Amino acid sequence: MRRLAWVGVCLIGTLGCSNSSRSGHGSTAAGVTSNQTSTPSSSSTTAPGPLHQKALGFETVMQAQHLPHGQVQDVQIDPNGNVVRFGHWPSRCLWTGVYAATEAMRYRSTQDPSALANFEAACWTLHDMATITGVPGVIVRGFDDAAIETQGHPGVGAAYAGLNYNHGKPSRDQYTGWFYGVGVCWDQIQDPALRQALEADVRAVCDVLMSKDMVLEAPWGPQGTVERFFTLSPDYFYQDRINPQTWATVDDFPFNLIARSVPYSPQVAQALRSAPYPKVRAGEGLRGLFMFTVAEHMTGDARYAQWKQTLIQRGYVDALVKFGTIGDDLLYGRNMAAVEEAVRDLSGVMAVVLQVWLNNQGTLGQIVSGLLPLATPQISAWIGASVVRLLNWLHDPNNQTRLQAILSDVRLFSQVLNLIGQQSLAQQIDGFLAQYASNLTKQGLIDLARTVRSHLGVNLTFMPLSLMVQMEQDPALVADYKAVMHRQWEYLATDHNPVVNLLHHGYSQTGADDVGHSIQALQRFHDDLTGREIDNSNWPGLVVSPWPDRFGRVGGHALNPLYFPVDARAPDIFVWRGHPRQIKSGSNQPANMKVAPLSYLYPYWLARDLGVLGPGE
């Protein structure tokens, strides 16, 4: 939700603006996959069609090149044809989880023994990632030989001698990929030792989350320093971690909006610790529900089922249903009851922070008397009135009278910032008004939404929801999860993302073009997955978005076309995580990089698993 901070500062400025294959015993974590895992075969009597043939070819390439220590990653081919791998890839856990799910779907649709071997091997690798630190509940980003993972931490125990695990702290995304992989595979795993190992891993993670009230915190690194990795709560805003360092580096909405607007002080930190926070961080709620849904299904343990019910009682599902698409809802003008609730609640927090900070600075009286209307003698009252004007405008963004009222509030807020020493932020707001005021229309806000959207976040919403739909036994919850998927899909249908479209078709509702668009993407998929830059700057009819992307970069995304076909986008380990309207993608450096074919294999075998594509196609 990083993009909402930028929107908040600018639009809501008035608010304070070798494969680990096993045979059931002992670790072979240091083994290499290429000569150990079964090669693909076709169990169907139907002659493979062109899409199937491409999948089988990519399966062979994946096994031969892209699974060192069982982990999915890109590699380089040297002049002698040798595979050269690099350490420190940050997301091997995520993509290995997606690959495990891919092979499980392949096995489900074909009963090919090589698919069974592949997904069980991938699951053993996921188990290694959950045990290499020796700390229960900690899942690493990846690992490799110490000579390659040179900045990593040494693996713990004889099974991991000579291996280092990635030094980057574990993230929510990596855990999501891990749980997705083992969750999709679980019902088809035949190796009893693997089932026992994965069940223990899932229990370890969920036991930590339960014991620490949805905080994933554990010793990390060779010194065993206790680190907090993430908190899975929809109303968590760093309340218990507010210090100068957090203030300077936080990147999560809406705390980053507050940190950009007001300097740190102990008084502000204390106010934030006790402020009433709305449950708007739906993504955190989704991940918490997802992990305990998987744990309940895999273990049958009533403790996890009861904890899931506790999360539901705390409002996790309500947050997901109400605020799951809050950024797009705000900019498209939909789901306005939820938008109004979120904006009002967040403005209340901001008002408390500003009031405390200004009181502490001794400048509140001067600002109120010099700038604010006499009818609103408190900062909180002024912000409240500004919120009303903002919401009125969001209901009718083309209304110039309402827009001018909002712009007046923003300009006034900029003056306040200048008086309290926040000239840099004031200049950003003034620059925004000068550059974008003419784009503050209904279509302009939609264009902004399309430019700043996170597409990795999109995939990591649909994957967990699709599995929750399959595992959940409560029909009401299933209906909620399907509804959230559909509402998000409505913003994404024109992106031609086969991951989104196929998961929507299979586990929510059927969109008119879901299957057709997905098959077209597979048909157009690159044959050559050599890493390279692709530049669409000369695309016929190209219209460049005037808005910054979610990282603040301007000029890199298109408004027209609505998407670039996949063969006009650079190969990527998971190309669907990239922005479909990014004008330039990929890189020519380093030379001879070979991209893992996960971007094709996952949607292809998903389509086969859903029965919308046959082996003869």
Coordinates of C-alpha atoms in Angstrom, one line a residue:
M1 CA 0.0 0.0 0.0
R2 CA 3.0 2.3 -0.5
R3 CA 1.2 4.0 -3.3
L4 CA -1.5 5.3 -1.0
A5 CA 1.1 7.4 0.9
W6 CA 1.8 9.3 -2.3
V7 CA -1.9 9.7 -3.0
G8 CA -2.5 10.7 0.6
V9 CA 0.1 13.4 0.6
C10 CA -1.0 14.9 -2.7
L11 CA -4.7 14.3 -2.9
I12 CA -5.5 14.2 0.8
G13 CA -3.1 16.9 1.7
T14 CA -5.7 18.5 3.9
L15 CA -5.5 15.5 6.2
G16 CA -1.9 16.2 7.0
C17 CA -0.9 15.6 3.8
S18 CA 20.6 -28.8 -7.0
N19 CA 17.3 -29.8 -5.8
S20 CA 16.6 -30.8 -2.2
S21 CA 15.0 -34.0 -3.4
R22 CA 14.5 -36.5 -0.6
S23 CA 13.6 -40.1 -0.1
G24 CA 12.1 -39.4 3.2
H25 CA 15.2 -39.3 5.3
G26 CA 18.3 -37.1 5.7
S27 CA 18.9 -33.7 4.1
T28 CA 20.4 -33.3 0.6
A29 CA 20.0 -29.6 0.7
A30 CA 23.3 -29.0 -1.1
G31 CA 22.4 -31.3 -4.1
V32 CA 21.8 -29.9 -7.5
T33 CA 18.6 -30.7 -9.3
S34 CA 19.5 -31.1 -13.0
N35 CA 20.6 -34.7 -12.9
Q36 CA 18.3 -35.8 -10.0
T37 CA 14.8 -35.1 -10.9
S38 CA 12.5 -36.8 -13.5
T39 CA 12.2 -35.2 -16.9
P40 CA 8.8 -34.4 -18.2
S41 CA 6.7 -36.9 -20.0
S42 CA 3.2 -36.9 -21.4
S43 CA 0.8 -39.4 -19.9
S44 CA -1.9 -38.5 -22.4
T45 CA -2.5 -40.4 -25.7
T46 CA -3.3 -37.1 -27.3
A47 CA -0.5 -35.6 -29.4
P48 CA 0.8 -32.5 -27.5
G49 CA -0.4 -29.3 -29.1
P50 CA 1.9 -26.2 -29.5
L51 CA 1.1 -24.8 -26.0
H52 CA 1.7 -28.2 -24.4
Q53 CA 4.9 -28.7 -26.3
K54 CA 6.2 -25.3 -25.1
A55 CA 5.3 -26.3 -21.6
L56 CA 7.2 -29.6 -21.8
G57 CA 10.2 -27.8 -23.3
F58 CA 10.2 -25.2 -20.5
E59 CA 9.9 -28.0 -17.9
T60 CA 13.1 -29.5 -19.3
V61 CA 14.9 -26.1 -19.2
M62 CA 13.7 -25.5 -15.6
Q63 CA 15.1 -28.8 -14.4
A64 CA 18.4 -28.4 -16.2
Q65 CA 19.2 -24.8 -15.4
H66 CA 17.0 -23.0 -12.9
L67 CA 16.8 -25.1 -9.7
P68 CA 20.2 -24.9 -8.0
H69 CA 19.6 -26.4 -4.5
G70 CA 16.0 -26.8 -5.6
Q71 CA 15.3 -23.1 -5.7
V72 CA 13.8 -21.2 -8.7
Q73 CA 16.1 -18.5 -10.0
D74 CA 17.6 -16.9 -13.1
V75 CA 21.0 -18.0 -14.2
Q76 CA 23.8 -17.0 -16.6
I77 CA 25.2 -19.1 -19.4
D78 CA 29.0 -18.6 -19.8
P79 CA 30.8 -18.8 -23.2
N80 CA 31.4 -22.5 -22.7
G81 CA 27.7 -23.2 -22.1
N82 CA 28.0 -23.7 -18.4
V83 CA 25.3 -22.6 -16.0
V84 CA 26.5 -19.9 -13.6
R85 CA 24.4 -18.9 -10.7
F86 CA 24.4 -15.9 -8.4
G87 CA 23.9 -15.7 -4.7
H88 CA 21.6 -13.3 -2.9
W89 CA 18.5 -13.6 -5.1
P90 CA 16.0 -12.2 -2.6
S91 CA 12.8 -14.0 -3.6
R92 CA 13.7 -17.7 -4.1
C93 CA 11.3 -18.8 -1.4
L94 CA 8.4 -17.0 -3.1
W95 CA 9.1 -18.4 -6.6
T96 CA 9.9 -21.9 -5.4
G97 CA 6.5 -21.9 -3.6
V98 CA 4.8 -20.9 -6.8
Y99 CA 6.7 -23.6 -8.7
A100 CA 5.7 -26.2 -6.3
A101 CA 2.1 -25.2 -6.8
T102 CA 2.6 -25.3 -10.6
E103 CA 3.9 -28.9 -10.5
A104 CA 1.1 -29.9 -8.2
M105 CA -1.4 -28.6 -10.7
R106 CA 0.4 -30.4 -13.5
Y107 CA 0.3 -33.6 -11.6
R108 CA -3.4 -33.1 -10.8
S109 CA -4.2 -32.6 -14.5
T110 CA -1.9 -35.3 -16.0
Q111 CA -0.9 -37.8 -13.2
D112 CA 2.6 -37.6 -14.7
P113 CA 5.0 -39.2 -12.3
S114 CA 7.7 -36.6 -13.1
A115 CA 5.3 -33.8 -11.9
L116 CA 4.9 -35.7 -8.6
A117 CA 8.6 -36.0 -8.2
N118 CA 9.1 -32.3 -9.0
F119 CA 6.6 -30.9 -6.6
E120 CA 7.7 -33.1 -3.8
A121 CA 11.3 -32.1 -4.4
A122 CA 10.2 -28.5 -4.4
C123 CA 8.4 -29.0 -1.1
W124 CA 11.5 -30.6 0.4
T125 CA 13.3 -27.4 -0.6
L126 CA 10.6 -25.3 1.1
H127 CA 11.2 -27.4 4.2
D128 CA 14.9 -26.7 4.1
M129 CA 14.1 -23.0 4.0
A130 CA 12.0 -23.4 7.1
T131 CA 14.7 -25.3 9.1
I132 CA 18.1 -24.0 7.9
T133 CA 18.3 -21.3 10.6
G134 CA 17.5 -23.8 13.4
V135 CA 14.9 -21.4 14.7
P136 CA 11.3 -22.7 14.6
G137 CA 8.9 -20.5 12.6
V138 CA 11.7 -18.7 10.6
I139 CA 11.5 -19.2 6.8
V140 CA 14.5 -17.7 4.8
R141 CA 14.5 -16.1 1.4
G142 CA 16.9 -18.7 0.0
F143 CA 20.3 -20.3 0.5
D144 CA 23.3 -21.5 -1.5
D145 CA 26.9 -22.6 -1.1
A146 CA 28.8 -20.3 1.1
A147 CA 31.2 -19.4 -1.7
I148 CA 28.2 -18.1 -3.7
E149 CA 25.9 -16.7 -1.0
T150 CA 28.9 -14.8 0.3
Q151 CA 26.9 -12.2 2.4
G152 CA 24.7 -14.8 3.9
H153 CA 24.5 -16.4 7.4
P154 CA 25.8 -20.0 8.0
G155 CA 23.2 -22.7 8.0
V156 CA 22.7 -24.4 11.4
G157 CA 23.2 -28.2 11.7
A158 CA 25.1 -30.9 9.9
A159 CA 22.5 -31.1 7.1
Y160 CA 23.3 -27.5 6.1
A161 CA 27.1 -27.5 6.5
G162 CA 28.7 -25.3 3.9
L163 CA 25.5 -23.5 3.1
N164 CA 24.7 -19.9 3.8
Y165 CA 21.1 -18.5 3.9
N166 CA 20.2 -15.1 2.5
H167 CA 21.0 -12.3 4.9
G168 CA 17.8 -10.4 4.0
K169 CA 15.2 -10.6 6.7
P170 CA 12.1 -12.8 5.9
S171 CA 9.1 -10.9 4.5
R172 CA 5.4 -11.3 4.3
D173 CA 5.6 -12.0 0.6
Q174 CA 8.1 -14.9 1.0
Y175 CA 5.9 -16.5 3.7
T176 CA 2.8 -16.1 1.4
G177 CA 4.6 -17.9 -1.4
W178 CA 5.8 -20.6 1.0
F179 CA 2.3 -21.2 2.4
Y180 CA 0.8 -21.1 -1.1
G181 CA 3.2 -23.7 -2.4
V182 CA 2.8 -26.2 0.4
G183 CA -1.0 -25.6 0.6
V184 CA -1.6 -26.4 -3.0
C185 CA 0.6 -29.5 -2.9
W186 CA -0.6 -30.9 0.4
D187 CA -3.5 -33.1 -0.6
Q188 CA -1.4 -34.8 -3.3
I189 CA 1.9 -35.4 -1.3
Q190 CA 2.6 -39.1 -1.1
D191 CA 5.8 -39.1 0.8
P192 CA 4.8 -39.5 4.5
A193 CA 8.1 -38.1 5.8
L194 CA 7.5 -34.9 3.7
R195 CA 4.0 -34.6 5.1
Q196 CA 5.3 -34.9 8.6
A197 CA 8.1 -32.3 7.9
L198 CA 5.8 -29.7 6.3
E199 CA 3.1 -30.1 9.0
A200 CA 5.8 -29.4 11.6
D201 CA 7.0 -26.4 9.7
V202 CA 3.4 -25.0 9.5
R203 CA 2.8 -25.6 13.1
A204 CA 6.1 -23.8 14.0
V205 CA 5.1 -20.6 12.1
C206 CA 1.5 -20.5 13.4
D207 CA 2.6 -21.2 17.0
V208 CA 4.9 -18.2 16.9
L209 CA 2.1 -16.1 15.5
M210 CA -0.3 -17.2 18.2
S211 CA 2.1 -16.8 21.0
K212 CA 3.0 -13.3 19.9
D213 CA -0.4 -12.1 18.8
M214 CA 0.2 -12.2 15.1
V215 CA 3.8 -10.8 15.3
L216 CA 6.5 -12.9 13.5
E217 CA 9.5 -12.2 15.7
A218 CA 12.4 -14.5 16.3
P219 CA 16.2 -14.7 16.7
W220 CA 17.9 -13.8 13.4
G221 CA 21.5 -14.3 12.2
P222 CA 24.5 -15.8 13.8
Q223 CA 24.3 -13.4 16.8
G224 CA 20.7 -14.5 17.5
T225 CA 19.4 -11.0 17.8
V226 CA 15.7 -10.9 18.1
E227 CA 14.2 -9.2 15.1
R228 CA 10.6 -8.5 14.1
F229 CA 9.8 -9.5 10.6
F230 CA 6.2 -8.4 10.2
T231 CA 2.9 -8.1 12.0
L232 CA -0.3 -9.5 10.5
S233 CA -3.0 -7.2 11.8
P234 CA -5.2 -4.9 9.8
D235 CA -5.0 -2.2 12.5
Y236 CA -1.2 -2.3 13.0
F237 CA 0.5 1.0 12.4
Y238 CA 3.9 0.5 14.1
Q239 CA 2.3 1.7 17.4
D240 CA 4.8 -0.2 19.5
R241 CA 7.8 0.6 17.3
I242 CA 7.7 4.3 16.9
N243 CA 11.2 5.7 17.2
P244 CA 13.4 8.1 15.2
Q245 CA 14.8 5.2 13.0
T246 CA 11.3 3.8 12.2
W247 CA 10.1 7.3 11.5
A248 CA 12.8 7.9 8.9
T249 CA 12.5 4.5 7.1
V250 CA 8.9 3.3 7.4
D251 CA 7.4 2.4 4.0
D252 CA 3.9 1.2 4.9
F253 CA 0.7 3.2 4.5
P254 CA -0.6 5.1 6.3
F255 CA 2.2 5.5 8.8
N256 CA 4.6 6.7 6.0
L257 CA 2.0 9.4 5.2
I258 CA 2.2 10.6 8.9
A259 CA 6.0 10.4 9.0
R260 CA 6.3 12.5 5.8
S261 CA 4.0 15.1 7.2
V262 CA 5.2 15.6 10.7
P263 CA 8.7 15.5 12.2
Y264 CA 9.4 12.9 14.9
S265 CA 9.1 13.9 18.6
P266 CA 8.5 11.8 21.7
Q267 CA 5.2 13.6 22.2
V268 CA 4.0 12.6 18.7
A269 CA 5.2 9.0 19.3
Q270 CA 3.2 8.8 22.5
A271 CA 0.1 10.2 20.8
L272 CA 0.4 7.6 18.0
R273 CA 0.7 4.7 20.5
S274 CA -2.7 5.5 22.0
A275 CA -4.5 6.7 18.8
P276 CA -7.6 4.7 17.6
Y277 CA -6.5 3.1 14.4
P278 CA -8.9 1.9 11.7
K279 CA -8.6 -1.7 10.3
V280 CA -7.7 -0.6 6.8
R281 CA -4.7 -2.8 6.2
A282 CA -6.6 -5.5 4.5
G283 CA -3.5 -7.2 3.1
E284 CA -2.2 -8.0 6.5
G285 CA -5.6 -9.4 7.5
L286 CA -5.6 -11.6 4.4
R287 CA -2.2 -13.1 5.1
G288 CA -3.2 -13.9 8.7
L289 CA -6.4 -15.6 7.6
F290 CA -4.6 -17.4 4.8
M291 CA -1.9 -18.9 7.0
F292 CA -4.3 -20.2 9.6
T293 CA -6.7 -21.5 6.9
V294 CA -3.8 -23.6 5.5
A295 CA -2.7 -24.7 9.0
E296 CA -6.3 -25.8 9.8
H297 CA -6.5 -27.8 6.6
M298 CA -3.1 -29.4 6.8
T299 CA -3.0 -30.3 10.5
G300 CA -6.7 -30.7 11.5
D301 CA -5.7 -29.1 14.8
A302 CA -8.6 -27.4 16.5
R303 CA -6.2 -24.8 18.0
Y304 CA -5.7 -23.3 14.6
A305 CA -9.3 -23.4 13.7
Q306 CA -10.1 -21.6 16.9
W307 CA -7.4 -19.0 16.3
K308 CA -8.8 -18.4 12.9
Q309 CA -12.2 -17.7 14.5
T310 CA -10.5 -15.3 16.9
L311 CA -9.1 -13.4 13.9
I312 CA -12.5 -13.3 12.4
Q313 CA -14.0 -11.9 15.6
R314 CA -11.3 -9.2 15.6
G315 CA -12.5 -8.0 12.2
Y316 CA -10.0 -9.6 9.8
V317 CA -12.6 -10.7 7.3
D318 CA -14.6 -7.5 7.7
A319 CA -11.4 -5.5 6.9
L320 CA -10.7 -7.7 3.9
V321 CA -14.2 -7.3 2.5
K322 CA -14.5 -3.6 3.3
F323 CA -11.0 -2.3 2.5
G324 CA -9.5 -5.0 0.2
T325 CA -9.6 -2.6 -2.7
I326 CA -9.5 0.7 -0.9
G327 CA -6.9 2.4 -3.0
D328 CA -8.7 1.7 -6.3
D329 CA -12.0 2.3 -4.7
L330 CA -10.9 5.8 -3.6
L331 CA -9.6 6.7 -7.1
Y332 CA -12.4 5.2 -9.1
G333 CA -15.1 6.5 -6.8
R334 CA -16.5 3.1 -5.9
N335 CA -17.4 1.5 -2.6
M336 CA -17.7 5.0 -1.2
A337 CA -19.1 4.0 2.2
A338 CA -15.8 2.2 3.0
V339 CA -13.7 5.0 1.5
E340 CA -15.5 7.6 3.6
E341 CA -15.0 5.5 6.7
A342 CA -11.3 5.0 6.0
V343 CA -10.7 8.7 5.2
R344 CA -12.5 10.0 8.3
D345 CA -10.8 7.5 10.6
L346 CA -7.3 8.3 9.2
S347 CA -8.0 12.0 9.3
G348 CA -8.8 11.6 13.0
V349 CA -5.4 10.0 13.7
M350 CA -3.7 12.7 11.7
A351 CA -5.5 15.5 13.6
V352 CA -4.3 14.1 16.9
V353 CA -0.8 13.9 15.7
L354 CA -0.8 17.5 14.3
Q355 CA -2.4 18.9 17.3
V356 CA 0.1 17.3 19.7
W357 CA 3.1 18.3 17.6
L358 CA 2.0 21.9 17.1
N359 CA 1.2 22.3 20.8
N360 CA 4.7 21.0 21.6
Q361 CA 6.2 23.5 19.2
G362 CA 4.3 26.4 20.7
T363 CA 3.1 27.7 17.3
L364 CA -0.5 26.5 17.2
G365 CA -2.0 29.8 18.4
Q366 CA -0.1 31.7 15.7
I367 CA -1.2 29.4 12.9
V368 CA -4.8 29.2 14.0
S369 CA -5.1 33.0 14.3
G370 CA -3.3 33.7 11.1
L371 CA -4.6 31.1 8.7
L372 CA -7.5 29.0 9.8
P373 CA -11.1 30.1 9.7
L374 CA -12.3 31.6 13.0
A375 CA -15.1 29.0 13.0
T376 CA -12.6 26.2 13.3
P377 CA -10.3 27.1 16.2
Q378 CA -8.7 23.6 16.4
I379 CA -6.6 21.8 13.9
S380 CA -8.8 18.7 14.3
A381 CA -11.9 20.7 13.5
W382 CA -10.3 22.2 10.4
I383 CA -9.2 18.8 9.2
G384 CA -12.7 17.4 9.8
A385 CA -14.2 20.2 7.7
S386 CA -11.6 19.6 5.0
V387 CA -12.5 15.9 5.0
V388 CA -16.1 16.7 4.3
R389 CA -15.1 18.8 1.3
L390 CA -12.7 16.1 0.1
L391 CA -15.4 13.4 0.3
N392 CA -17.9 15.6 -1.5
W393 CA -15.4 16.0 -4.3
L394 CA -14.6 12.3 -4.5
H395 CA -18.3 11.7 -5.2
D396 CA -18.1 14.1 -8.1
P397 CA -14.5 14.6 -9.3
N398 CA -15.5 16.6 -12.3
N399 CA -17.2 19.3 -10.2
Q400 CA -14.9 22.3 -10.5
T401 CA -16.5 24.1 -7.5
R402 CA -15.8 21.2 -5.2
L403 CA -12.3 20.8 -6.7
Q404 CA -11.4 24.4 -6.0
A405 CA -12.5 24.0 -2.4
I406 CA -10.1 21.1 -2.0
L407 CA -7.3 22.9 -3.7
S408 CA -7.8 25.8 -1.4
D409 CA -7.5 23.5 1.6
V410 CA -4.3 22.0 0.1
R411 CA -2.7 25.4 -0.4
L412 CA -3.6 26.4 3.2
F413 CA -2.0 23.2 4.5
S414 CA 1.1 24.0 2.5
Q415 CA 1.3 27.4 4.2
V416 CA 0.9 25.7 7.6
L417 CA 3.8 23.3 6.7
N418 CA 6.0 26.3 5.7
L419 CA 5.3 28.0 9.0
I420 CA 6.2 24.9 11.1
G421 CA 9.5 24.3 9.3
Q422 CA 8.3 21.6 6.8
Q423 CA 9.4 23.5 3.7
S424 CA 10.4 20.4 1.8
L425 CA 7.0 18.7 2.1
A426 CA 5.3 22.1 1.4
Q427 CA 7.3 22.4 -1.8
Q428 CA 6.3 18.8 -2.9
I429 CA 2.6 19.7 -2.4
D430 CA 3.0 23.0 -4.3
G431 CA 4.8 21.2 -7.1
F432 CA 2.0 18.7 -7.2
L433 CA -0.6 21.4 -7.5
A434 CA 1.3 23.1 -10.3
Q435 CA 1.8 19.8 -12.2
Y436 CA -1.4 17.8 -11.6
A437 CA -4.3 20.1 -10.8
S438 CA -5.5 19.9 -14.4
N439 CA -5.5 16.1 -14.1
L440 CA -7.8 16.0 -11.0
T441 CA -10.8 14.7 -12.9
K442 CA -12.7 11.5 -12.8
Q443 CA -10.7 10.1 -15.7
G444 CA -7.5 11.5 -14.3
L445 CA -8.0 9.7 -11.0
I446 CA -8.6 6.5 -12.9
D447 CA -5.4 7.0 -14.8
L448 CA -3.6 7.6 -11.5
A449 CA -4.9 4.3 -10.2
R450 CA -3.7 2.4 -13.2
T451 CA -0.3 4.0 -13.0
V452 CA 0.5 3.4 -9.3
R453 CA -1.0 -0.1 -8.9
S454 CA 1.2 -2.8 -7.5
H455 CA 0.9 -5.9 -9.6
L456 CA 3.0 -8.2 -7.4
G457 CA 0.5 -7.4 -4.7
V458 CA -2.3 -8.3 -7.1
N459 CA -0.9 -11.8 -7.7
L460 CA -0.2 -12.3 -4.0
T461 CA -3.8 -11.5 -3.3
F462 CA -5.4 -13.8 -5.9
M463 CA -3.2 -16.8 -5.1
P464 CA -4.1 -17.0 -1.4
L465 CA -7.7 -16.2 -1.9
S466 CA -8.1 -19.0 -4.5
L467 CA -6.6 -21.5 -2.1
M468 CA -8.8 -20.2 0.8
V469 CA -11.9 -20.7 -1.5
Q470 CA -10.9 -24.3 -1.9
M471 CA -10.0 -25.0 1.7
E472 CA -12.6 -23.1 3.7
Q473 CA -15.6 -25.0 4.9
D474 CA -17.8 -22.0 5.9
P475 CA -20.0 -21.1 2.9
A476 CA -20.3 -17.5 4.1
L477 CA -16.5 -17.1 4.2
V478 CA -16.2 -18.7 0.8
A479 CA -18.7 -16.2 -0.6
D480 CA -16.8 -13.3 1.0
Y481 CA -13.5 -14.5 -0.5
K482 CA -15.0 -14.9 -3.9
A483 CA -16.6 -11.4 -3.7
V484 CA -13.2 -9.8 -2.8
M485 CA -11.6 -11.5 -5.8
H486 CA -14.3 -10.4 -8.1
R487 CA -14.2 -6.8 -6.9
Q488 CA -10.5 -6.6 -7.4
W489 CA -10.7 -8.3 -10.8
E490 CA -13.1 -5.6 -12.0
Y491 CA -10.1 -3.2 -11.8
L492 CA -7.8 -5.6 -13.6
A493 CA -9.8 -7.3 -16.3
T494 CA -8.2 -5.2 -19.1
D495 CA -4.7 -6.0 -18.0
H496 CA -4.7 -9.4 -19.7
N497 CA -3.0 -11.0 -16.7
P498 CA -3.6 -14.8 -17.1
V499 CA -2.9 -15.4 -13.4
V500 CA -5.6 -13.0 -12.3
N501 CA -8.1 -14.0 -15.1
L502 CA -7.7 -17.8 -14.6
L503 CA -7.9 -17.6 -10.8
H504 CA -11.0 -15.4 -11.1
H505 CA -12.5 -17.8 -13.6
G506 CA -11.8 -20.9 -11.5
Y507 CA -12.5 -19.6 -8.0
S508 CA -14.7 -16.5 -8.2
Q509 CA -16.8 -15.7 -11.2
T510 CA -16.4 -16.2 -14.9
G511 CA -15.5 -13.1 -16.8
A512 CA -16.4 -13.0 -20.4
D513 CA -12.8 -12.9 -21.6
D514 CA -11.0 -14.6 -18.8
V515 CA -10.1 -17.8 -20.6
G516 CA -9.7 -16.2 -24.1
H517 CA -7.3 -13.5 -22.9
S518 CA -5.3 -16.1 -20.9
I519 CA -4.8 -18.4 -23.9
Q520 CA -3.8 -15.5 -26.1
A521 CA -1.1 -14.6 -23.5
L522 CA 0.2 -18.2 -23.6
Q523 CA 0.2 -18.2 -27.4
R524 CA 2.2 -15.0 -27.5
F525 CA 4.7 -16.0 -24.8
H526 CA 8.4 -15.6 -25.7
D527 CA 10.3 -18.7 -26.9
D528 CA 13.6 -17.1 -26.1
L529 CA 13.9 -16.3 -22.4
T530 CA 17.2 -14.5 -22.6
G531 CA 17.2 -11.5 -20.4
R532 CA 17.0 -8.2 -22.4
E533 CA 15.5 -4.8 -22.5
I534 CA 12.4 -4.1 -24.5
D535 CA 11.5 -0.5 -25.2
N536 CA 8.0 0.4 -26.4
S537 CA 8.6 4.1 -26.7
N538 CA 7.7 4.1 -30.4
W539 CA 4.5 2.0 -29.9
P540 CA 1.8 3.3 -32.3
G541 CA -0.6 5.6 -30.5
L542 CA 1.4 5.5 -27.3
V543 CA 0.0 7.9 -24.6
V544 CA 2.3 8.3 -21.6
S545 CA 0.8 8.7 -18.2
P546 CA 1.5 12.1 -16.6
W547 CA 1.3 10.5 -13.1
P548 CA 4.2 9.0 -11.1
D549 CA 4.3 5.3 -10.5
R550 CA 4.2 4.0 -6.9
F551 CA 8.0 4.7 -6.6
G552 CA 7.5 8.4 -7.7
R553 CA 9.0 7.9 -11.2
V554 CA 7.3 9.8 -14.0
G555 CA 7.1 9.0 -17.7
G556 CA 7.5 5.2 -17.5
H557 CA 4.0 4.0 -18.0
A558 CA 1.4 4.2 -20.7
L559 CA -2.3 5.1 -20.6
N560 CA -2.7 3.8 -24.1
P561 CA -2.4 0.9 -24.9
L562 CA -4.2 -0.5 -21.9
Y563 CA -1.6 -3.2 -21.8
F564 CA 1.5 -4.3 -23.7
P565 CA 1.2 -8.0 -24.9
V566 CA 3.5 -10.4 -23.2
D567 CA 5.8 -10.6 -26.2
A568 CA 6.3 -6.9 -26.0
R569 CA 7.5 -7.1 -22.4
A570 CA 10.9 -8.3 -21.3
P571 CA 11.3 -11.9 -20.0
D572 CA 11.0 -12.0 -16.3
I573 CA 10.9 -14.8 -13.7
F574 CA 7.3 -13.9 -13.1
V575 CA 6.4 -11.3 -15.8
W576 CA 2.8 -11.0 -14.4
R577 CA 4.2 -9.2 -11.4
G578 CA 5.4 -6.4 -13.7
H579 CA 3.2 -3.4 -14.7
P580 CA 1.3 -4.3 -17.9
R581 CA 1.7 -0.7 -19.1
Q582 CA 5.4 -0.2 -18.3
I583 CA 7.0 1.2 -21.4
K584 CA 10.5 -0.1 -20.9
S585 CA 11.2 -3.4 -19.2
G586 CA 14.1 -5.7 -18.6
S587 CA 17.8 -5.1 -18.9
N588 CA 20.6 -6.2 -21.3
Q589 CA 23.0 -6.6 -18.3
P590 CA 24.4 -9.0 -17.3
A591 CA 24.8 -10.6 -20.7
N592 CA 23.4 -14.1 -21.4
M593 CA 21.0 -14.1 -18.5
K594 CA 18.5 -16.9 -18.8
V595 CA 15.1 -16.3 -17.1
A596 CA 13.4 -19.1 -15.4
P597 CA 10.2 -20.1 -17.3
L598 CA 7.9 -19.9 -14.3
S599 CA 5.8 -17.1 -16.0
Y600 CA 4.6 -19.6 -18.6
L601 CA 4.5 -22.8 -16.6
Y602 CA 2.3 -21.4 -13.8
P603 CA -0.6 -20.1 -16.0
Y604 CA -0.3 -23.0 -18.4
W605 CA -0.7 -25.7 -15.8
L606 CA -3.3 -23.6 -14.0
A607 CA -5.4 -23.6 -17.2
R608 CA -4.9 -27.3 -17.6
D609 CA -5.9 -27.9 -14.0
L610 CA -9.1 -25.8 -14.4
G611 CA -10.0 -27.8 -17.5
V612 CA -10.1 -24.8 -19.9
L613 CA -7.1 -26.0 -21.9
G614 CA -6.4 -29.5 -23.2
P615 CA -3.2 -31.3 -24.1
G616 CA -3.9 -31.1 -27.8
E617 CA -3.8 -27.3 -27.8

